[in-house]
XYZ file of C-alpha atoms in Angstrom:
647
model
C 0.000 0.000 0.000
C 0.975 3.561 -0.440
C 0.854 6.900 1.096
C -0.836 9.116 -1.837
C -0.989 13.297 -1.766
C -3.300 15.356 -3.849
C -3.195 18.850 -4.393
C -5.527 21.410 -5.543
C -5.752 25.364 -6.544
C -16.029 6.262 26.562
C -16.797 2.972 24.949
C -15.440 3.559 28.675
C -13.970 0.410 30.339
C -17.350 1.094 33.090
C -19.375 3.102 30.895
C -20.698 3.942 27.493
C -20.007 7.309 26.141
C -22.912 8.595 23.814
C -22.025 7.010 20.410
C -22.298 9.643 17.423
C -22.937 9.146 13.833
C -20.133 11.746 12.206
C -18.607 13.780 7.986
C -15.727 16.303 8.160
C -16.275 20.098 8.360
C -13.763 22.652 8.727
C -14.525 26.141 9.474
C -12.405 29.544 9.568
C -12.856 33.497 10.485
C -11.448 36.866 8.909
C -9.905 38.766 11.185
C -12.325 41.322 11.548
C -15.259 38.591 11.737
C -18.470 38.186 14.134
C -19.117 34.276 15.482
C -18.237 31.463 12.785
C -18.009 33.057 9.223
C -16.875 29.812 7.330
C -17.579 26.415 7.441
C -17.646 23.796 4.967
C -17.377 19.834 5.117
C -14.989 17.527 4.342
C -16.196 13.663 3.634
C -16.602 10.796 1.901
C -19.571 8.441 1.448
C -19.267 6.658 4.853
C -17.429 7.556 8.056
C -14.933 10.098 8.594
C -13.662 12.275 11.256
C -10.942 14.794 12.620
C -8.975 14.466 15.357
C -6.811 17.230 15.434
C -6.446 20.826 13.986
C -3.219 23.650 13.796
C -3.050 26.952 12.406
C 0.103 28.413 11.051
C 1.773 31.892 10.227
C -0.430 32.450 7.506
C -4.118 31.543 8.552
C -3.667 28.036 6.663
C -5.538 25.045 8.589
C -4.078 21.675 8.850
C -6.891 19.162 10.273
C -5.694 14.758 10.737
C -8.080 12.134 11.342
C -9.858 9.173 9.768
C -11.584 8.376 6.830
C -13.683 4.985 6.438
C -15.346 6.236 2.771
C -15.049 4.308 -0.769
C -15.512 7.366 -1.928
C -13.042 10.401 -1.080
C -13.119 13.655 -3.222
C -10.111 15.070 -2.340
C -7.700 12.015 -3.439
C -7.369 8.075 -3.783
C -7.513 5.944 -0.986
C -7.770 2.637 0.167
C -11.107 2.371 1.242
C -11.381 -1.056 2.690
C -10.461 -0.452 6.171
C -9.549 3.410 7.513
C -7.408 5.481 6.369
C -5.236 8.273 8.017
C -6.052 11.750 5.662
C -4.053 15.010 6.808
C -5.084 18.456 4.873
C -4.591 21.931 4.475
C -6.993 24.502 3.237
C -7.006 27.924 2.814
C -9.464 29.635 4.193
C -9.325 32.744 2.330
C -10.037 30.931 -1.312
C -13.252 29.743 -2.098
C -14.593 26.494 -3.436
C -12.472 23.769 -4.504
C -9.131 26.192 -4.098
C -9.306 25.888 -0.458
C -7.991 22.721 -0.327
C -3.768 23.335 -0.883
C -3.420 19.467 -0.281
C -4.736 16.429 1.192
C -2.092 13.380 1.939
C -3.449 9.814 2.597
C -2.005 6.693 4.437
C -2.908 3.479 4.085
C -1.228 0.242 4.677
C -3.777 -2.443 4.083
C -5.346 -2.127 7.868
C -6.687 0.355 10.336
C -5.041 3.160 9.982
C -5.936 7.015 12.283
C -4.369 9.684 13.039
C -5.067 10.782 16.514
C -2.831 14.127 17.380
C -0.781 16.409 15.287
C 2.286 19.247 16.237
C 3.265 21.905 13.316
C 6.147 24.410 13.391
C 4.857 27.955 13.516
C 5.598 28.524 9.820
C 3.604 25.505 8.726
C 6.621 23.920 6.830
C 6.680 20.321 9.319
C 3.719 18.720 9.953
C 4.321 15.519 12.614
C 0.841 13.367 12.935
C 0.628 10.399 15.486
C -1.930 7.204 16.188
C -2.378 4.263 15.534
C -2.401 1.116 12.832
C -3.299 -2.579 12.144
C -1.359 -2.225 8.553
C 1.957 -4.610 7.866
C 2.883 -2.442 5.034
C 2.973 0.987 6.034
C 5.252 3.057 3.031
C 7.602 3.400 6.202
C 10.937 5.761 5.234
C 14.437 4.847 4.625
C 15.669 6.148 8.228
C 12.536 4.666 10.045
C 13.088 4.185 13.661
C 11.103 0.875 13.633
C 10.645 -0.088 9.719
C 8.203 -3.294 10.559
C 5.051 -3.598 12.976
C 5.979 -5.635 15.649
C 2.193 -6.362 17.234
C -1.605 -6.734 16.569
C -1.081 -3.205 16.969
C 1.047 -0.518 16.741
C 1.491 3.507 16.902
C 2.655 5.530 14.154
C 4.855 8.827 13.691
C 5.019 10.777 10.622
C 6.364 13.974 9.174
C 4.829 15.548 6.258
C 6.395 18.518 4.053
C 3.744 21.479 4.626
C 4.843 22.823 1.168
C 2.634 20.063 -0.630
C 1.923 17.125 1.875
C 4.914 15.044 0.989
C 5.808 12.429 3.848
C 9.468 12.495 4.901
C 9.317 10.453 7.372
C 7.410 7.549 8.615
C 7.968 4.873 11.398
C 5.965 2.252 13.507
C 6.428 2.227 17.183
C 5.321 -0.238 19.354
C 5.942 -3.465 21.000
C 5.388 -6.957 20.609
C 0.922 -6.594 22.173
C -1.333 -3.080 21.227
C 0.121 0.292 21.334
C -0.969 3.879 20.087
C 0.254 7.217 20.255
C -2.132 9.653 21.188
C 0.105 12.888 21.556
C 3.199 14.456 20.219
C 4.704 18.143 21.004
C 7.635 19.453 18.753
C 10.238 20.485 21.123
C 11.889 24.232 20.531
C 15.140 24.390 19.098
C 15.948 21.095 16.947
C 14.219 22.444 13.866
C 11.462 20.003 14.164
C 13.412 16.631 14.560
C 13.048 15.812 17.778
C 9.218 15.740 19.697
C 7.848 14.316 22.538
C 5.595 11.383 22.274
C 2.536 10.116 24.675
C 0.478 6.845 24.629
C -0.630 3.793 25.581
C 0.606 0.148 25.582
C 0.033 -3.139 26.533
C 3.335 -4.755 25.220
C 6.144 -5.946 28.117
C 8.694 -5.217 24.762
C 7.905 -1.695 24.131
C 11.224 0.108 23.368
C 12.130 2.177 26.391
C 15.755 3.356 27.006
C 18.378 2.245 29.419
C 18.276 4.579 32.896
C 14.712 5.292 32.096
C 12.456 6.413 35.188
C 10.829 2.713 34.408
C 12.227 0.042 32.090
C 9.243 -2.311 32.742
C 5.684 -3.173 32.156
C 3.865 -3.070 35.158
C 0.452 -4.800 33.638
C -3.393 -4.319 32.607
C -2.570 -1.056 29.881
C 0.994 1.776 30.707
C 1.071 4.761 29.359
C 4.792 5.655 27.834
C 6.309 8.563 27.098
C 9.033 8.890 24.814
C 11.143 11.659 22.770
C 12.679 11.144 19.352
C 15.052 12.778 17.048
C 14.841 11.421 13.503
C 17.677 13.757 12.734
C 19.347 10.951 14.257
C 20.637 7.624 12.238
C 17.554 5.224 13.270
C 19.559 3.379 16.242
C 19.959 6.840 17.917
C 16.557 8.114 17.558
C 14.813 7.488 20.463
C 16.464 9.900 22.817
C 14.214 8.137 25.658
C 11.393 6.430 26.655
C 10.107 4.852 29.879
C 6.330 3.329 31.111
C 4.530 5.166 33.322
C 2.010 3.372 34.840
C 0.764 0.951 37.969
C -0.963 -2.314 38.114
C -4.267 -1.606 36.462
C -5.137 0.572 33.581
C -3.681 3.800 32.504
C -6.119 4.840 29.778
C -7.990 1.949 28.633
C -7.913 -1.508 26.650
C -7.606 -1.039 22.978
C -10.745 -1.228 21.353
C -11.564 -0.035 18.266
C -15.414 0.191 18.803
C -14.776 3.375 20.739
C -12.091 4.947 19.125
C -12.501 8.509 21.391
C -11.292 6.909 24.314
C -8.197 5.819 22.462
C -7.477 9.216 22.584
C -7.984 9.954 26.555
C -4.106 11.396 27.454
C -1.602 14.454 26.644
C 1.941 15.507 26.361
C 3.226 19.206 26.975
C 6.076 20.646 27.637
C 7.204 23.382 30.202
C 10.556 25.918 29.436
C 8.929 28.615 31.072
C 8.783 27.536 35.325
C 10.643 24.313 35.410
C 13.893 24.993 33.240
C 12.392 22.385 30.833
C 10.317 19.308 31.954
C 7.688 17.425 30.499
C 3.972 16.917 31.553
C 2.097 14.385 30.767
C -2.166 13.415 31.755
C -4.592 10.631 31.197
C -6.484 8.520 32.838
C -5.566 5.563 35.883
C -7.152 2.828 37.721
C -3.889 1.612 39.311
C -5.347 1.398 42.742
C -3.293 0.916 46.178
C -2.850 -3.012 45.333
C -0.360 -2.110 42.550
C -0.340 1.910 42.700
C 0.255 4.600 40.277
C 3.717 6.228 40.859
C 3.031 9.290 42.803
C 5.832 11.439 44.597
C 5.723 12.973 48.114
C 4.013 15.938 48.711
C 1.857 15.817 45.859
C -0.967 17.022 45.701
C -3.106 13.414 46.241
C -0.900 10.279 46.691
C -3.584 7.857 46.735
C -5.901 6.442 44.603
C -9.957 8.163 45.123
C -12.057 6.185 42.373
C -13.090 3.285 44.388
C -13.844 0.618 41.409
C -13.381 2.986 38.245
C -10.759 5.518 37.805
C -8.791 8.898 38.697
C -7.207 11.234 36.251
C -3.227 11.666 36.937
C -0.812 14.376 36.247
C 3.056 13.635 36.089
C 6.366 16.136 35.556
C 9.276 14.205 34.039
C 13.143 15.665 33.570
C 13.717 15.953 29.576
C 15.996 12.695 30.052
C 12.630 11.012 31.418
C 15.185 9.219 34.407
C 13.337 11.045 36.991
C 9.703 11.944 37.994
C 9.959 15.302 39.168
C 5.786 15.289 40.095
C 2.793 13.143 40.454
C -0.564 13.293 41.709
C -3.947 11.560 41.710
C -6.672 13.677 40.830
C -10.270 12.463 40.959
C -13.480 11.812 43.366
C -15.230 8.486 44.082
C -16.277 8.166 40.472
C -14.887 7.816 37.661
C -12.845 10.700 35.913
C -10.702 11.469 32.765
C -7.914 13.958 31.794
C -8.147 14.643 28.411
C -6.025 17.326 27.210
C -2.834 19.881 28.923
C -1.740 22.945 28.313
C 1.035 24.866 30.493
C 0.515 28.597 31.787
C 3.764 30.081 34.308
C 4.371 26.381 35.201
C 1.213 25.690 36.033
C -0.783 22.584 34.454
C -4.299 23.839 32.624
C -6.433 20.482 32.281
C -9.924 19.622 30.689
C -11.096 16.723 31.052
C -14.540 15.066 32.519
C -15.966 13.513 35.951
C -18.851 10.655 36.773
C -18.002 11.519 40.442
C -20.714 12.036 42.171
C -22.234 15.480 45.043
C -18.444 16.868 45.469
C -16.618 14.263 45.340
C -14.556 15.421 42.758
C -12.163 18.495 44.581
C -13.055 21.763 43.443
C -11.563 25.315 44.702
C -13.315 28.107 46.986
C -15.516 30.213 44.560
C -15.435 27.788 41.655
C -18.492 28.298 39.520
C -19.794 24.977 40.059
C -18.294 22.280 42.668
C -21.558 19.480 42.659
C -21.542 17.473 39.919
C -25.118 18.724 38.246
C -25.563 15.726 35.651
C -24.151 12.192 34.884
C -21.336 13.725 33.712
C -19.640 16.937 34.253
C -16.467 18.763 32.279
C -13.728 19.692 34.366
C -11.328 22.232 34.043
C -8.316 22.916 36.886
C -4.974 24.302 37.450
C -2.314 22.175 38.890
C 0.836 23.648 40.527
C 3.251 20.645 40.895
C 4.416 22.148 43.526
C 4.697 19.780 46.132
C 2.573 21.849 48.529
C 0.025 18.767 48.976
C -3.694 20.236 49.452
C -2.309 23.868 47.815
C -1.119 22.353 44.456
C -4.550 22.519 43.522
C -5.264 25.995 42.212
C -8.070 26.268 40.577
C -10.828 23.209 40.142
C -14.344 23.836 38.621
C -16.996 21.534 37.054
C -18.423 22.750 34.190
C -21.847 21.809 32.931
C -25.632 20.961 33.051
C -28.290 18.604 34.194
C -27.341 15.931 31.934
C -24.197 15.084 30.754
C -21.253 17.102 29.453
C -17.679 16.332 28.276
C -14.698 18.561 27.626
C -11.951 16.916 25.330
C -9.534 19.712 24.477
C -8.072 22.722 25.468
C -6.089 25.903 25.294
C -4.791 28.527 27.427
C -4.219 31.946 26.483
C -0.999 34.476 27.818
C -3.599 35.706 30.681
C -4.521 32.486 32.145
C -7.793 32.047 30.145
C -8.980 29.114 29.404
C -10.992 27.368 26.195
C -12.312 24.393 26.605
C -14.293 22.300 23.808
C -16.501 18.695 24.119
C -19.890 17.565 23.864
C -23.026 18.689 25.925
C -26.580 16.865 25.778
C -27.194 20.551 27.360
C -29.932 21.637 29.741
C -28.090 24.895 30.240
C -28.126 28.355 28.097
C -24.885 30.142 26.338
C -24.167 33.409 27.714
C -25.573 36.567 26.715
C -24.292 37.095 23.042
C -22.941 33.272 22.150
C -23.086 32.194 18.877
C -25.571 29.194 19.520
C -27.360 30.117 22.837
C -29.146 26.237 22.899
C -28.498 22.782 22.389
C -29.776 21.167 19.698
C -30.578 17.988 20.685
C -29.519 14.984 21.737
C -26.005 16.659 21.929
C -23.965 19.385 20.329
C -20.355 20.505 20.802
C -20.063 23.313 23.012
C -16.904 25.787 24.107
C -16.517 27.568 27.466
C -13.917 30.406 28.276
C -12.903 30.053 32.019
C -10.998 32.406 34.153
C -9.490 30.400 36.458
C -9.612 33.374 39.392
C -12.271 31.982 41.970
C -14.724 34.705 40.998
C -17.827 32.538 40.944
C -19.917 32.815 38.250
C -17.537 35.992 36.812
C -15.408 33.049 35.713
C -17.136 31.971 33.045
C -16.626 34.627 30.348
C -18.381 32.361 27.335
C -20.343 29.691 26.663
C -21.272 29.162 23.333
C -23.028 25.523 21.448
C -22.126 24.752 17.878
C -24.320 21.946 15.561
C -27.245 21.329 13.280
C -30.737 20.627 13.954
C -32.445 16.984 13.634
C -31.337 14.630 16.096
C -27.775 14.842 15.458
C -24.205 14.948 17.616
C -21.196 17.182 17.375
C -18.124 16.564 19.253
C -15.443 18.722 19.578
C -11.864 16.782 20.235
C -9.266 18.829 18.626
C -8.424 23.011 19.256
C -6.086 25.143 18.125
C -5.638 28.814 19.048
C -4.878 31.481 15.638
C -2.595 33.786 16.176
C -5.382 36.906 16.179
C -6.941 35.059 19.033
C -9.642 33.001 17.081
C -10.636 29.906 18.020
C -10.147 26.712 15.444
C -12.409 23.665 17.173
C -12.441 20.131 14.766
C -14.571 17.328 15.694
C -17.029 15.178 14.256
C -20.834 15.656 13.117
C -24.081 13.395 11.788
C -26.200 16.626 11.059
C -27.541 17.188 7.234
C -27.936 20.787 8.775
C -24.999 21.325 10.168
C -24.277 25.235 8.980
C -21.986 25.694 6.337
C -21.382 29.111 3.942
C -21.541 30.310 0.873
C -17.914 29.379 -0.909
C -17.518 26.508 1.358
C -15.033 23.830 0.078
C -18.007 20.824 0.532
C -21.460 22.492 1.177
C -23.512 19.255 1.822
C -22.937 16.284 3.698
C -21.532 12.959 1.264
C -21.842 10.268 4.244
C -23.395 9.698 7.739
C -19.987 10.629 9.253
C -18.536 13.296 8.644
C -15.646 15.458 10.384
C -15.879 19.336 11.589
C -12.881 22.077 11.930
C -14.726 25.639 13.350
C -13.014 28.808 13.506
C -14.807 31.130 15.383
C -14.294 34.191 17.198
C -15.545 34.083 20.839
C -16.598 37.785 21.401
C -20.152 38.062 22.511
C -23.010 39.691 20.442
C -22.483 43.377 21.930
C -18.824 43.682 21.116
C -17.387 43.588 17.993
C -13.668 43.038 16.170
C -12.330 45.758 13.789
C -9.466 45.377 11.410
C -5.959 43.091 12.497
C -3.456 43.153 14.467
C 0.188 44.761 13.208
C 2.646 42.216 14.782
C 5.091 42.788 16.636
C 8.462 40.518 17.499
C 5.728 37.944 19.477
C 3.534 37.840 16.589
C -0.127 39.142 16.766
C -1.869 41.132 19.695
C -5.351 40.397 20.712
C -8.056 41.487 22.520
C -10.749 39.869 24.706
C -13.373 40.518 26.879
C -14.722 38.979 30.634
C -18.578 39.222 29.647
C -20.907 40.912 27.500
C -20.541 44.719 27.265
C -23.751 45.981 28.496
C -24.753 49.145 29.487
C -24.186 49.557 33.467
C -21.849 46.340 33.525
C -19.434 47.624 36.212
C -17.241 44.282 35.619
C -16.459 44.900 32.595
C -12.940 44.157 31.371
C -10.600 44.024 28.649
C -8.233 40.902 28.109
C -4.919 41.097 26.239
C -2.535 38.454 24.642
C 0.434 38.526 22.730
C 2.463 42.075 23.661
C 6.362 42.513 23.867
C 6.881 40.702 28.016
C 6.877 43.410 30.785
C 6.794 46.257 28.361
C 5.083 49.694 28.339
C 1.905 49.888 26.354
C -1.191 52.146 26.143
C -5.092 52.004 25.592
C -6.275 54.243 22.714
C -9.823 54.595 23.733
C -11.942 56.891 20.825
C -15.613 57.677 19.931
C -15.617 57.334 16.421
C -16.155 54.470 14.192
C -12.248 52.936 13.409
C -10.336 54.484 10.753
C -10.509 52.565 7.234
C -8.029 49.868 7.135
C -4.918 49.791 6.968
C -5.142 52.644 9.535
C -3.044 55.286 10.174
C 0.625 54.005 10.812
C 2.414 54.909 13.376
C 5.653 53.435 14.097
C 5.289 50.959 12.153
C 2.001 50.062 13.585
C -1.205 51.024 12.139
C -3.472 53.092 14.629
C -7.115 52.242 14.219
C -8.907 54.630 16.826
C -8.995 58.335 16.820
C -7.834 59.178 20.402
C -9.895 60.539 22.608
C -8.075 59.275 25.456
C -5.019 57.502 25.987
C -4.372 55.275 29.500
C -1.271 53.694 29.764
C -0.586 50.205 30.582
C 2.194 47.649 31.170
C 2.184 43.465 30.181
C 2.900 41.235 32.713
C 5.955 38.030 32.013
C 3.544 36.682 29.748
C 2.972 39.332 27.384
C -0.965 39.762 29.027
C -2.806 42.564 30.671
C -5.975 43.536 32.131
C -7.838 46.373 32.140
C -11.432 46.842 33.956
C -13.654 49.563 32.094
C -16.901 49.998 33.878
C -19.483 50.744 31.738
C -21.831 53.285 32.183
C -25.740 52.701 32.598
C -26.078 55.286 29.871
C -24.127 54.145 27.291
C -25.916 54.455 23.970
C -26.955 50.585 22.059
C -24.468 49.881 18.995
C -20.755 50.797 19.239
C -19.982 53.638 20.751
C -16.375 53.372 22.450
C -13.868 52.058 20.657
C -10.451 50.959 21.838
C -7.367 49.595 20.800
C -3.982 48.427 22.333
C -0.333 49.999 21.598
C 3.271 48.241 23.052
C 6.439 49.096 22.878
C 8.781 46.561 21.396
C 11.999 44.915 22.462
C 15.163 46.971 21.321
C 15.985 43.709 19.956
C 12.849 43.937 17.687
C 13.711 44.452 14.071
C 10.303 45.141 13.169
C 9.640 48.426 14.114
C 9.093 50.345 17.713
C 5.785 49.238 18.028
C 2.995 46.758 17.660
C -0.543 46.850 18.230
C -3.781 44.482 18.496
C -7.120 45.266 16.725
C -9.737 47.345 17.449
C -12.889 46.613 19.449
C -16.544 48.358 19.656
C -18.699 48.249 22.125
């Protein structure tokens, strides 16, 4: 079999997740847009579905996952089993020129693509999962050129010029095994990542000194970094299980494929001088227990007969296990995705625990699980502190039941979380899709992890068609003007898709999704781009809707110069036509009518609260816009600036 590129202009081991029918839709936003402004689909004639999303440099979207159809329009495929498809559209062409290329693997079996990692620019692509195929096309400097079990996880590099592979390689032992995460590390020119998954084989390749050289039973998760710059005997830098005597994750089975994906791998330069995190899922109980170290934050097992969620900090050598907790109630619970913020862990994942047994912080928005099944979002510090590692914990949620699969964090500590909801619950004032749709939609939530109460939850938003269908969101990925790129999977004929779209109708009963949207509620409102800076792009956010007399009001920044000297250009008149007026090399959007300075914190964030007045006239009225200072380093120009906002 070959690998083929075309170009163009829970089932749980206790409990069974809601099962969807899915096709695959990808969606993307304009700067300057309002809510989702493009969305089209992206399937076959049977089952297909998206796993994972990036945006680069340039606004291009690359989307992995799955497709099951005999019939593919965007290139040939196998067709009698799954195949892995990775593709990249532009979202500023219309039609059939969105799609710049779509690559396909297939070696005979099962093949999916599960998690992908892209360099900013776009120009490496790495995609991970799993395969049943003997005859992968596998490259000449493969780490492991032949599949050793039933089983086995994949890592591949694609050229993001035109989809070419350039490098391909099983990985795996002598039982099952999958890799469900990867993370490019900085610096090595995108040779060397960090991979995360699960295995059942006693012969999966770890390296000697390894925190643990040996299987310790049921399902491990590994961890493992490779450098394919390497000959193929060097390559894996090192690996080690991580795991106790029952199961971390669950048993391969490919009848419930999302659960294959439960798990994540990050990676930390900025608070522990480079370490690696890793999440998932364990039911290693005190019998055989789940490596924890002393004063973390939980150091024994809470899930009675189902499972706890786990969070671990390696070295970048993986010899020692620098953290690791158990984090769960009496039910069962699930980490599904990580992100790191100042050190700090950022975690979505999902809770059967029932009342509060699941730990939750002091003014969390919600800390009693309100449905069979809540989201979760918390904060870890892996400090050691015990009790006081734990941040920030909330559930997030309705009456019935609710899942969060992935997240992001942004440079102020916000968080956006995606997953499915069978709903129960409203948006907030101004989302996109105030309702569910039922049975279930996908749904995103902004959280401010700050112990505010309610005040913490800055959006909620649903996204899907009518007609008794299901969306689920599993992959995110954040642009680099602050929209939000969400891909998933959807059954609805009606799930919305606009004029130009790639695919406007729905080929199969499964079909994939990929959303951008921007997450700004009805009363505010985005106006031209952002003029980078040395960081990139600066954006701008808001806490809640801007009402008149909202006395919380605040403005959210991302993306400035670190600890630099910056303004708020506040004005009264509609923004000037783009590009603006520039200024420094920036181009000023606002006609001042007042000017309030302001400094970023480490992370290149800032805050600023703006009460609102009870009198303020409906439509736009105020408009603002952020200024920084740049780095004397900076070679491109004194100063950078975010987009304008109206409220």
């Amino acid at each position: 079999m070959s690998a083929k590129s075309t170009r163009s202009g829970p089932r749980h081991p206790r409990r069974a997740w809601p099962s969807p029918s899915v096709a695959v839709l990808l969606f993307a936003a304009g700067a300057s847009a309002q809510g989702l402004t493009w969305s089209t689909l992206m399937g076959g004639d049977r089952r297909d579905a998206a796993y994972a999303v990036a945006v680069d440099a340039q606004g291009l979207v690359t989307v992995a996952g799955r497709s099951e159809s005999t019939q593919w329009p965007y290139g040939p495929l196998n067709g009698a089993n799954a195949d892995v498809f990775v593709a990249r559209l532009d979202p500023s062409q219309t039609g059939r020129a969105q799609l710049v290329w779509c690559t396909m693997l297939d070696g005979g079996g099962v093949d999916m693509a599960f998690d992908l990692a892209m360099t900013p620019d776009g120009s490496r692509v790495t995609v991970v999962g799993l395969t049943t195929s003997p005859s992968l096309p596998v490259t000449a400097n493969a780490f492991q050129p032949t599949r050793r079990g039933l089983v086995d996880g994949f890592v591949m590099q694609l050229d993001g010029g035109g989809g070419a592979i350039t490098y391909l390689s099983y990985l795996g032992g002598d039982g099952n095994d999958w890799v469900n995460a990867v993370e490019l590390v900085p610096g090595y020119s995108s040779s060397r990542f960090v991979l995360a998954g699960i295995t059942d084989s006693q012969s999966f390749p770890t390296t000697t000194g390894a925190f643990d050289t040996s299987f310790n039973g049921a399902t491990d998760m590994f961890v493992s970094v490779l450098d394919i710059a390497q000959p193929p005997a060097n390559q894996l830098a090192a690996s080690t299980f991580l795991g106790g005597g029952g199961y971390e994750g669950v048993p391969f089975d490919l009848s419930t494929i999302i659960n294959l994906t439960i798990g994540d791998v990050a990676i930390d330069f900025d608070g522990m001088n480079g370490s690696i995190l890793v999440t998932g899922r364990t039911g290693s109980t005190a019998v055989s227990p789940f490596p924890t170290t002393p004063g973390a934050f939980r150091t024994s097992y809470a899930g009675g007969q189902h499972a706890d969620m786990f969070v671990s900090r390696f070295n970048f050598t993986l010899d020692r296990l620098l953290y690791s907790t158990y984090l769960g109630g009496t039910g069962d619970d699930a980490a599904m995705k990580l992100a790191v913020h100042a050190g700090d862990v950022c975690i979505a994942g999902f809770t059967w625990s029932p009342g509060t047994s699941f730990p939750t912080t002091t003014g969390a928005p919600s800390r009693t699980l309100g449905g069979t099944t809540d989201g979760v979002v918390a904060v870890l510090r892996t400090a050691g502190m015990g009790p006081a590692d734990l941040r920030y914990s909330t559930l997030v949620g309705g009456p019935a039941g609710d899942w969060l699969f992935t997240l992001l964090v942004e440079d102020s500590g916000v968080i956006t979380a995606a997953g499915l909801s069978m709903g129960g619950f409203s948006g907030t004032p101004g989302a996109l899709q105030p309702s569910h749709q039922p049975p279930a939609d996908t749904w995103l939530a902004r959280i401010d992890p700050r112990g505010n109460g309610n005040a913490d939850v800055h959006y909620v938003s649903f996204l899907g068609g009518a007609g008794g269908s299901e969306e689920w969101a599993i992959g995110l990925a954040q642009n680099g003007d602050g929209l939000m790129t969400v891909t998933g999977i959807t059954d609805s004929p009606t799930f919305p898709t606009t004029p130009g779209a790639l695919q406007p109708n729905s080929n199969g009963a499964l079909e994939a999704f990929v959303a951008t949207l921007d997450l700004l509620p009805a009363n505010a409102r985005r106006y031209g781009t952002s003029t980078p800076g040395c960081r990139g792009p600066v954006w701008l956010q808001v806490n809640s809707n801007p009402a008149p007399g909202n006395a919380a009001f605040e403005v959210l920044g991302n993306g400035a110069p670190r600890s630099m000297p910056g303004a708020m250009v506040l004005g009264l008149a509609p923004p000037i036509p783009l590009p603006g007026l520039p200024v420094l090399n920036a181009s000023l959007l606002v006609t001042p009518a007042l000017v309030l300075p302001a400094v970023s914190d480490a992370h290149g964030a800032w805050r600023m609260p703006l009460a609102l007045p009870a009198s303020l006239p409906p439509g736009p009225s105020v408009y603002l816009q952020w200024v920084w200072m740049e780095p004397a380093s900076c070679t491109l120009g004194p100063l950078s600036a975010s987009h304008a906002l109206g409220f």
